[in-house]
mmCIF file of C-alpha atoms in Angstrom:
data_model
loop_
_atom_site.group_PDB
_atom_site.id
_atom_site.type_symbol
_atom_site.label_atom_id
_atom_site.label_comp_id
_atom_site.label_asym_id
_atom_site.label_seq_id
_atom_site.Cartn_x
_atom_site.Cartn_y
_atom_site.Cartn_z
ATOM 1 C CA UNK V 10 159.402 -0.747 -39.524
ATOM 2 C CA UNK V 11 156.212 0.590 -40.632
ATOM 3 C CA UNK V 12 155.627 -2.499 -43.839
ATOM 4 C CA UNK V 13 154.479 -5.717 -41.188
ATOM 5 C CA UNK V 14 155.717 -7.863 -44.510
ATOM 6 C CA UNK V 15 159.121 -6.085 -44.339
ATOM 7 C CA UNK V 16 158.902 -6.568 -40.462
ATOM 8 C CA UNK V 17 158.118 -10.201 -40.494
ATOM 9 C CA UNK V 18 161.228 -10.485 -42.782
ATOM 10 C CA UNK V 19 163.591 -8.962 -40.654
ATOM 11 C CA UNK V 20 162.035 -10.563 -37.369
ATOM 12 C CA UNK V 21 162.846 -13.710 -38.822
ATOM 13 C CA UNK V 22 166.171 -13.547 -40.447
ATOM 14 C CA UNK V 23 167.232 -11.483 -37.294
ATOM 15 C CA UNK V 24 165.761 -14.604 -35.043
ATOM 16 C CA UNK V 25 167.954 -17.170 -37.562
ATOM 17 C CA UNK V 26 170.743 -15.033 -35.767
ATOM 18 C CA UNK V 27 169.524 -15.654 -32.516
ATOM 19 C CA UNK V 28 168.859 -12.253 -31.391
ATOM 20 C CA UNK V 29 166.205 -11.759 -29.352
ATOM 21 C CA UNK V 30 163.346 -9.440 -31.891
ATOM 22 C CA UNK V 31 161.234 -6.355 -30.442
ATOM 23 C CA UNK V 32 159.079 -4.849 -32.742
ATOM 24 C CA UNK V 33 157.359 -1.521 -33.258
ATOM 25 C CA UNK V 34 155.763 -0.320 -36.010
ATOM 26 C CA UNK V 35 155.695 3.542 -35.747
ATOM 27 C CA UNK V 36 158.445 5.926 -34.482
ATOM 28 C CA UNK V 37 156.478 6.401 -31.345
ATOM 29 C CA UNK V 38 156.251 2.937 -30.465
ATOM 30 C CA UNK V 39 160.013 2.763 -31.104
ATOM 31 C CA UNK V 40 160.448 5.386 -28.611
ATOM 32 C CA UNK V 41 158.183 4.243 -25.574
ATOM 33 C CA UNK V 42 159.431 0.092 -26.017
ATOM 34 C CA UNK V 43 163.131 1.490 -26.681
ATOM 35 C CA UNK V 44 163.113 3.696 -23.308
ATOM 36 C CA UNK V 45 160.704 0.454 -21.938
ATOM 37 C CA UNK V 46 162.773 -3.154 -22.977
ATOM 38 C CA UNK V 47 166.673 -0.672 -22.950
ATOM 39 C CA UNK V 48 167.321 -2.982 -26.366
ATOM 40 C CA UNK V 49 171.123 -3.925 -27.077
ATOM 41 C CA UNK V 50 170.188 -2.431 -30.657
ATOM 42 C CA UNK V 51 167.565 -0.600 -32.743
ATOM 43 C CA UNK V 52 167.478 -1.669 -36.263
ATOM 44 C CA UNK V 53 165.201 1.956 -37.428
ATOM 45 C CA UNK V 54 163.601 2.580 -40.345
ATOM 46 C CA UNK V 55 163.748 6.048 -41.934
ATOM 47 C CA UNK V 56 160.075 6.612 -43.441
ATOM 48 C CA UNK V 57 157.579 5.502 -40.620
ATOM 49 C CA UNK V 58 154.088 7.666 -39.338
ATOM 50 C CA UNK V 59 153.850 10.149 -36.227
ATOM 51 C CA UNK V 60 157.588 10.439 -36.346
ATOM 52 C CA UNK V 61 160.194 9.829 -38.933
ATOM 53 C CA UNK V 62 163.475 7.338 -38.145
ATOM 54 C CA UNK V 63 165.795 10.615 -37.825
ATOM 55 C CA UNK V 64 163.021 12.313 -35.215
ATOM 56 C CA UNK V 65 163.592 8.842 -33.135
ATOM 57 C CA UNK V 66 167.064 9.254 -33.608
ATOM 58 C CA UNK V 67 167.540 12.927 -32.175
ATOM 59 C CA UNK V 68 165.422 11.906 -29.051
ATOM 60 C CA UNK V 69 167.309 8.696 -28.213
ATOM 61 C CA UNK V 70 170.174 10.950 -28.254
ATOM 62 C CA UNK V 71 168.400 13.531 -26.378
ATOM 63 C CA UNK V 72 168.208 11.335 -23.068
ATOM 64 C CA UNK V 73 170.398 9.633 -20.675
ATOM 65 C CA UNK V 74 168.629 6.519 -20.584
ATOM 66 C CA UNK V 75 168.712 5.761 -24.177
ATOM 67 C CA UNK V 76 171.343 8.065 -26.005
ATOM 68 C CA UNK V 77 173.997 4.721 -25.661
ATOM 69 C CA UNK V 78 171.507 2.807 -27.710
ATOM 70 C CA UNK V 79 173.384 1.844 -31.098
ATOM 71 C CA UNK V 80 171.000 2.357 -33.782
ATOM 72 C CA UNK V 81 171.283 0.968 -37.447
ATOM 73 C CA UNK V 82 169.089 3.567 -39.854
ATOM 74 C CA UNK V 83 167.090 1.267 -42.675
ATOM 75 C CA UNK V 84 166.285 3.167 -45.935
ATOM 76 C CA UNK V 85 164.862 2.598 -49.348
ATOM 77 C CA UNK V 86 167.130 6.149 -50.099
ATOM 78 C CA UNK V 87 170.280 6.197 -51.572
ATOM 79 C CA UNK V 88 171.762 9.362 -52.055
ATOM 80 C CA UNK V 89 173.948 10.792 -49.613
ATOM 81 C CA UNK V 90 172.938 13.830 -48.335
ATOM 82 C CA UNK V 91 169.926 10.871 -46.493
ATOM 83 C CA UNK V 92 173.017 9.075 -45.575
ATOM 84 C CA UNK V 93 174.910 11.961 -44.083
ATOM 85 C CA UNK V 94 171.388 13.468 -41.724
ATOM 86 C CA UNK V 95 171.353 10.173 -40.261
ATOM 87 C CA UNK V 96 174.697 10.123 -39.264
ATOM 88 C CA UNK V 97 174.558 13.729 -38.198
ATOM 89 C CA UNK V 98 171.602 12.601 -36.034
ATOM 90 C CA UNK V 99 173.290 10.348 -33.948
ATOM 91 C CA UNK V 100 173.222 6.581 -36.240
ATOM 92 C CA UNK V 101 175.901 4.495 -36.171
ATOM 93 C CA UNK V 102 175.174 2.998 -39.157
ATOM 94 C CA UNK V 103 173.256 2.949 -42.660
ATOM 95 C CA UNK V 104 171.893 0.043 -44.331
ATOM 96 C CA UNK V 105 169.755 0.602 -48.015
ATOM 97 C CA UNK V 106 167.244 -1.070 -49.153
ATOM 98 C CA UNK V 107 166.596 -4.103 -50.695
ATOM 99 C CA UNK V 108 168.974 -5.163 -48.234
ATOM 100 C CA UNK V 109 171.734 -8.019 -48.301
ATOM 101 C CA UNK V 110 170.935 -10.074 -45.528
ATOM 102 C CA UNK V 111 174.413 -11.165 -44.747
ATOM 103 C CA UNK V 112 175.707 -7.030 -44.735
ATOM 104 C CA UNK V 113 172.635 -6.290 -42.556
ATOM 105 C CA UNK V 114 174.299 -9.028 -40.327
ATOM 106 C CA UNK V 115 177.472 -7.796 -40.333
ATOM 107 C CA UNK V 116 176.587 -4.322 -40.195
ATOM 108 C CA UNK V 117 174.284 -5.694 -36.923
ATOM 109 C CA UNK V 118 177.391 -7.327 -35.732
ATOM 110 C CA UNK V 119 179.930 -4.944 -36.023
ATOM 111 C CA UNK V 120 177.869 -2.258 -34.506
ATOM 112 C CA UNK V 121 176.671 -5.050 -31.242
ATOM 113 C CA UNK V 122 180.432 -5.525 -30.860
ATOM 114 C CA UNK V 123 181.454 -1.451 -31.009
ATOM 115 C CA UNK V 124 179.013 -0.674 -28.455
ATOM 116 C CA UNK V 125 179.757 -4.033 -26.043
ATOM 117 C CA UNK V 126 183.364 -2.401 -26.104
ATOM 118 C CA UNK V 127 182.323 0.953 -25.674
ATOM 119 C CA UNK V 128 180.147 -0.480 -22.319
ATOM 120 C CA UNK V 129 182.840 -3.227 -20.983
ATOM 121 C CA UNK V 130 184.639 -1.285 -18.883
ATOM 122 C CA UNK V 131 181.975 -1.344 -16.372
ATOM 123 C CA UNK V 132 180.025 -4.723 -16.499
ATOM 124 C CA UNK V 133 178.235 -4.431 -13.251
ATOM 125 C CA UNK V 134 176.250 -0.653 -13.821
ATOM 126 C CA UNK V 135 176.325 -0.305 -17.833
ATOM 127 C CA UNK V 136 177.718 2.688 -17.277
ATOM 128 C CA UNK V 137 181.079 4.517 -19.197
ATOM 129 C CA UNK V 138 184.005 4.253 -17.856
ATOM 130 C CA UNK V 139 187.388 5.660 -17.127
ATOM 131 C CA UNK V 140 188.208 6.185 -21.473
ATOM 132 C CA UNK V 141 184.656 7.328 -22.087
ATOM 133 C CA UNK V 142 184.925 9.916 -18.907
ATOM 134 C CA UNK V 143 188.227 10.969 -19.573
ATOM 135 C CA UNK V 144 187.085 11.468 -23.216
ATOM 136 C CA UNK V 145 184.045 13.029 -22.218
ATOM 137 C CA UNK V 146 185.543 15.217 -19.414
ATOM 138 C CA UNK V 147 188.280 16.054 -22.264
ATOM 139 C CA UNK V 148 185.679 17.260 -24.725
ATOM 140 C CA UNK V 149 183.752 19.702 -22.474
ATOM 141 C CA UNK V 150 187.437 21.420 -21.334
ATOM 142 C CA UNK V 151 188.387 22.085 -24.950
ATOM 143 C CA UNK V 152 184.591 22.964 -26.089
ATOM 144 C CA UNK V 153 185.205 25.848 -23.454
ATOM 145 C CA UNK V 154 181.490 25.697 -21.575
ATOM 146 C CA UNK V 155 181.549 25.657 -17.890
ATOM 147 C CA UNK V 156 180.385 22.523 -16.526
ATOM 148 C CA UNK V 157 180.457 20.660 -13.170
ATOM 149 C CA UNK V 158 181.795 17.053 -11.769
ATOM 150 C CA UNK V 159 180.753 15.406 -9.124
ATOM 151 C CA UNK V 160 183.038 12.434 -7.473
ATOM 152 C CA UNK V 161 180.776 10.171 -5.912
ATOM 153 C CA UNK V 162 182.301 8.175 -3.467
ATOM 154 C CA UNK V 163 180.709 5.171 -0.862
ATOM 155 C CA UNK V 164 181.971 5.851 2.915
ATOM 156 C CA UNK V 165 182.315 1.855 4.516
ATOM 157 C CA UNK V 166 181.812 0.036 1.523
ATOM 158 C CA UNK V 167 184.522 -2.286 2.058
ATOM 159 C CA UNK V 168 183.499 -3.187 5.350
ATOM 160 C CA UNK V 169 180.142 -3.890 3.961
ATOM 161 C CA UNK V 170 181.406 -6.078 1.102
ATOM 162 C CA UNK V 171 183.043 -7.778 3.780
ATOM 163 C CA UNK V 172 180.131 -8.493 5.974
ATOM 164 C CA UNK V 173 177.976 -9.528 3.463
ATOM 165 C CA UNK V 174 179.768 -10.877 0.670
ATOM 166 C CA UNK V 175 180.214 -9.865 -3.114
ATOM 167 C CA UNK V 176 176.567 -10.475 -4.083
ATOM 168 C CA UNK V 177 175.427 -8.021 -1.912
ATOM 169 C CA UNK V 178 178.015 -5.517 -2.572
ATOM 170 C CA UNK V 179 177.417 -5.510 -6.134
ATOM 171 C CA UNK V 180 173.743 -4.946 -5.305
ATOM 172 C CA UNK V 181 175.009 -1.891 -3.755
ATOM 173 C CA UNK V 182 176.706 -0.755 -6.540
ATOM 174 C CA UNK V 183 173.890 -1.245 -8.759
ATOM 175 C CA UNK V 184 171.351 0.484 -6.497
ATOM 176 C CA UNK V 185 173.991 3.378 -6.562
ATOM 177 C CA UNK V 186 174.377 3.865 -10.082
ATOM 178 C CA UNK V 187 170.549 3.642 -10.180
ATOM 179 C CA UNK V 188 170.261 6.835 -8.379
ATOM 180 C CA UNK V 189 172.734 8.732 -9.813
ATOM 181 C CA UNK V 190 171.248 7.837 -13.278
ATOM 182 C CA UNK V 191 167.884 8.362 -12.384
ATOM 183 C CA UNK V 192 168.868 11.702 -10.502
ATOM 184 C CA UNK V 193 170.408 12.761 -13.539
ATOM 185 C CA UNK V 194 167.323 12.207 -15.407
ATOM 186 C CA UNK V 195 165.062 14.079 -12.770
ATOM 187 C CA UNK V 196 167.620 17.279 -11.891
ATOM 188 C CA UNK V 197 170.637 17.002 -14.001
ATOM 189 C CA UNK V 198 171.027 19.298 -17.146
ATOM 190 C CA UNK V 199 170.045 18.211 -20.217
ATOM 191 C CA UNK V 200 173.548 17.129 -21.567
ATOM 192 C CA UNK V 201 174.518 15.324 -17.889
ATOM 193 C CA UNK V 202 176.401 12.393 -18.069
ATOM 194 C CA UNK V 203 177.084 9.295 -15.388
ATOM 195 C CA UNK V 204 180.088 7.092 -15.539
ATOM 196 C CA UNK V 205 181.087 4.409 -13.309
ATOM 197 C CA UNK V 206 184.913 4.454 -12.513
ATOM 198 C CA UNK V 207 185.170 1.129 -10.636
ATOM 199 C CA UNK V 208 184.427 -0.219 -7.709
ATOM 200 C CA UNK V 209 182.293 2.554 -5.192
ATOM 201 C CA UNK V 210 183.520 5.653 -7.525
ATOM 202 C CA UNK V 211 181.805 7.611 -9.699
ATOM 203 C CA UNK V 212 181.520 10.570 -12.238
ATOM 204 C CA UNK V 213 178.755 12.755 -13.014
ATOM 205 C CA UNK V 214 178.921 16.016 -15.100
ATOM 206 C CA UNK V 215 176.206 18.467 -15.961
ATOM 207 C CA UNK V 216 175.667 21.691 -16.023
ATOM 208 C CA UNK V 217 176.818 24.076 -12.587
ATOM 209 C CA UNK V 218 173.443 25.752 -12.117
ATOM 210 C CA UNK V 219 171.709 21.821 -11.457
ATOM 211 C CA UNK V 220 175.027 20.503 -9.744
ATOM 212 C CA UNK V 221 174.255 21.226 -5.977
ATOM 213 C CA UNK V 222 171.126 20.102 -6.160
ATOM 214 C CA UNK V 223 171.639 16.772 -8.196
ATOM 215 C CA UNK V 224 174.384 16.078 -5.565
ATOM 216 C CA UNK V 225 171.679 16.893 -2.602
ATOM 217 C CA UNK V 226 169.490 14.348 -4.167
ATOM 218 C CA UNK V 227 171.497 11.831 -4.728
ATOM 219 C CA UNK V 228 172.499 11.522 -0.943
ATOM 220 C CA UNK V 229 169.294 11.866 0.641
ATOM 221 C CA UNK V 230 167.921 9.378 -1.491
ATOM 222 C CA UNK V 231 171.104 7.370 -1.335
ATOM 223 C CA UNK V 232 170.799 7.862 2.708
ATOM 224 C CA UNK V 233 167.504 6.299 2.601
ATOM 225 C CA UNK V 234 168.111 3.579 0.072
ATOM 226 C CA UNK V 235 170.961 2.412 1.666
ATOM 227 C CA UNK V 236 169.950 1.322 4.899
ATOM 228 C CA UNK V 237 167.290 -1.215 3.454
ATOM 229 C CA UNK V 238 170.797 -3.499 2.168
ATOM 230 C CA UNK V 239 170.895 -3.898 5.836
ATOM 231 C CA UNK V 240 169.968 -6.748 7.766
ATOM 232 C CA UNK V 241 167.348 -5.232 10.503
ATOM 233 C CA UNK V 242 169.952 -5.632 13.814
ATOM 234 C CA UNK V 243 172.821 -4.178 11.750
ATOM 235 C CA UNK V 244 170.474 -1.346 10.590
ATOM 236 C CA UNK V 245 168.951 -0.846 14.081
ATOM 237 C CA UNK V 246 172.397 -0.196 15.928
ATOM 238 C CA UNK V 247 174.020 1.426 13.245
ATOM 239 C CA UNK V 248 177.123 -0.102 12.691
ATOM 240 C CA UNK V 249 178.748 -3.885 11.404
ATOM 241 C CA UNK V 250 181.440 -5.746 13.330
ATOM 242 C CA UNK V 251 184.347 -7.087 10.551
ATOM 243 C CA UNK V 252 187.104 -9.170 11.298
ATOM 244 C CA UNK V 253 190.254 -7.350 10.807
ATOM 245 C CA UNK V 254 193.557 -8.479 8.584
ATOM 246 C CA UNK V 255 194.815 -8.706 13.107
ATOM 247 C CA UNK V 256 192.398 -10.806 13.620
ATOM 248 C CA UNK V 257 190.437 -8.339 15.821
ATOM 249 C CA UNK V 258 187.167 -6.855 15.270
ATOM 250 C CA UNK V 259 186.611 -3.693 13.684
ATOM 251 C CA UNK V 260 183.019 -1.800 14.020
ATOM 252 C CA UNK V 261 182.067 0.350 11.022
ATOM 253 C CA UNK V 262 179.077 2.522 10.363
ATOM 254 C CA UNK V 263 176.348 1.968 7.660
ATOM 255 C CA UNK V 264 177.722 2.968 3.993
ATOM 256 C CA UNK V 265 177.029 7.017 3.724
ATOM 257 C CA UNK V 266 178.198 9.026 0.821
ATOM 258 C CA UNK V 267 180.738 11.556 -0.237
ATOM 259 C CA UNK V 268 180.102 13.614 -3.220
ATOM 260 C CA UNK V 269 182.813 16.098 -4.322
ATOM 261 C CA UNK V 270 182.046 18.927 -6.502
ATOM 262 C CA UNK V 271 184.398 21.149 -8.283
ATOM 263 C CA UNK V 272 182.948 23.612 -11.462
ATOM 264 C CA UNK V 273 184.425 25.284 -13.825
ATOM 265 C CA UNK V 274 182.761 28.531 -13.382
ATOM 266 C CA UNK V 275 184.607 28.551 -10.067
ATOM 267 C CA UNK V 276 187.144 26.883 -10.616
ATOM 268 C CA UNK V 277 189.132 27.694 -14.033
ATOM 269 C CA UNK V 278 191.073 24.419 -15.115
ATOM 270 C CA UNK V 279 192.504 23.758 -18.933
ATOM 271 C CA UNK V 280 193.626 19.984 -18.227
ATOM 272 C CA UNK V 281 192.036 16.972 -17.258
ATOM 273 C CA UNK V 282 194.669 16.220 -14.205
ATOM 274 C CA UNK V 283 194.244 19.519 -12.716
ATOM 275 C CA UNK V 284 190.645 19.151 -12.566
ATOM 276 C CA UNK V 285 191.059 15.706 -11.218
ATOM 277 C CA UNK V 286 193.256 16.657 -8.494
ATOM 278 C CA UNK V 287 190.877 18.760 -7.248
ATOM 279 C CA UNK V 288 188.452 16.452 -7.150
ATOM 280 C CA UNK V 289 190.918 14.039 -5.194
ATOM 281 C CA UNK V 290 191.507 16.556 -2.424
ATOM 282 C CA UNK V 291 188.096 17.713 -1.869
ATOM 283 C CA UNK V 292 187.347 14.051 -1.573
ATOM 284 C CA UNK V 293 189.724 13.345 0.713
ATOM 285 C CA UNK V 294 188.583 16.655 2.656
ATOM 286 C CA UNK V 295 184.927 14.911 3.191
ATOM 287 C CA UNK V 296 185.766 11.762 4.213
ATOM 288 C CA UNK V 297 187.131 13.211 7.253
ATOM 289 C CA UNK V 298 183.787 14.610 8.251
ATOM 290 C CA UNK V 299 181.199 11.867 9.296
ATOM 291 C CA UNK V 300 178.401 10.977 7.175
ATOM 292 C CA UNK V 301 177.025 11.832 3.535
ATOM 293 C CA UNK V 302 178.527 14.963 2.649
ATOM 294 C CA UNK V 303 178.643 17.117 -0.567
ATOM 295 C CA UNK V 304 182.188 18.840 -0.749
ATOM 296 C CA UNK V 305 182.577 22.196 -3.027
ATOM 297 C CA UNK V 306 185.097 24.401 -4.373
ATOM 298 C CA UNK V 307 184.209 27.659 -3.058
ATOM 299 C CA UNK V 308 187.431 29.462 -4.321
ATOM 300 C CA UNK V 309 185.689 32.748 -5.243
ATOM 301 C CA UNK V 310 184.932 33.150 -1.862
ATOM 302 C CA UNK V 311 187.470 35.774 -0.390
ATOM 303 C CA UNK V 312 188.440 34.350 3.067
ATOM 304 C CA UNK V 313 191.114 31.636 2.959
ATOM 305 C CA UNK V 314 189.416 30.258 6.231
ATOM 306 C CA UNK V 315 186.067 29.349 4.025
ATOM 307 C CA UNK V 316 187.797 27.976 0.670
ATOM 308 C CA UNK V 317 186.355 24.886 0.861
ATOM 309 C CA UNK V 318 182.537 24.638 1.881
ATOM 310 C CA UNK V 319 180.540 21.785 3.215
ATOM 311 C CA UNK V 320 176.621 20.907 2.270
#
């Protein structure tokens, strides 16, 4: 909000609430501290200088890092075709004013709880999960555009979790689904998206020229990353001992990676399953072979002997 008297206003009836109050009082600033402070909610007015509340809009939608931002438009305009461009932008909401404080609230409200729900399926990362990727992975099938997916899966985490307990292990997790976002950002396509299944699995999807080498990033970086969860004599010798269910013990090697990547260019597939199960086997394919490996379908290929190929 551009009007510090309107933005002390809403600061403090939005701190009677509780809620925790960044401000900004261009659309630039809204930008930088929204990609900055990653805010549960942006509360945007429409008329601001440098850039206008719909220009914020389009580029929090525009990016990875911020497009699951829920944003509330705030506007002195009434008529609809103002209501309907926000909306088209990428708001989740439209609030006129003078507002009513306790509709702003509910509006806030409604909008906090859509997007908690939207997000609760994977606590731990942030990340979408298995609805939002089956929805997502749904919508790109029937839009007809080719597109890749990458299963990303950790080799050894369980023995790891073991070893060191959950806090560690979910410090794993994290750090994963820290690369793969940030890789996403740095190589993916434009229109990539990361999802966190559960557990060690992932999902990414972007475009099939940027695939291979978003998955070759993400598991040399991952590769490197990795070994510093590693207390310095497990890292040294390369493997952890774990008690087994038999009471004997086990010896496992440090968590490594397998990534496998099946597009639709090469691949044809009309149904979520069928590109699923293809997925599943490749998957299953490279965790036979030791250490991070990226696993494609390489179906156009025209000996049977190389139909699946390694990176």
């Amino acid at each position: 909000e551009d009007e510090p008297a309107l933005r002390d206003v809403l600061r403090m009836q939005l701190e009677l609430e509780d809620y925790e109050v960044i401000e900004a009082h261009d659309g630039r600033q809204a930008l930088e501290k929204a990609s900055q402070e990653n805010p549960d909610l942006l509360l945007l007015d429409v008329m601001m200088p440098f850039l206008d509340g719909y220009g914020v809009c389009r580029q929090l939608r525009a990016q990875f890092s911020t497009r699951h931002i829920p944003v509330v438009m705030l506007t002195a305009r009434t008529d609809m075709p103002a209501k309907v461009h926000g909306l088209e932008g990428g708001a989740n909401d439209y609030v006129t004013k003078p507002w009513n404080r306790g509709e702003l609230m509910l509006r806030i409200r409604n909008v906090l709880e859509w997007s908690k729900q939207q997000r609760s399926a994977s606590p731990l990362t942030g990340l979408p999960g298995n609805l939002s990727i089956n929805d997502e992975i749904r919508r790109r099938l029937a839009s007809g555009t080719n597109f890749a997916l990458l299963q990303v899966d950790v080799d050894h985490f369980k023995a790891f979790n073991d070893y060191y307990g959950y806090a560690r292990g979910d410090q794993a997790i994290q750090m994963l689904a820290r690369i793969l976002t940030e890789s996403v950002q740095a190589h993916g396509s434009p229109d990539s998206f990361v999802g966190h299944i559960g557990g060690d699995d992932f999902v990414l999807l972007t475009s099939p020229e940027t695939a291979e080498k978003l998955g070759e990033q993400i598991l040399e970086w991952f590769n490197t990353s990795s070994r510093e969860l590693y207390d310095q004599e497990d890292r040294e010798r390369g493997y952890v001992e774990v008690l087994s269910r038999r009471h004997t013990i086990e010896r496992f090697p440090l968590m490594s990676l397998t990534i496998a990547l099946v597009s639709t260019d090469r691949v044809p597939v009309t149904h979520l399953a069928e590109l699923i199960d293809i997925a599943q086997e490749l998957k299953a394919h490279g965790k036979g072979i030791s250490g991070s490996v990226l696993v494609g379908e390489r179906r156009r290929r025209e000996s049977a002997e190389s139909d699946r190929s390694v990176a």
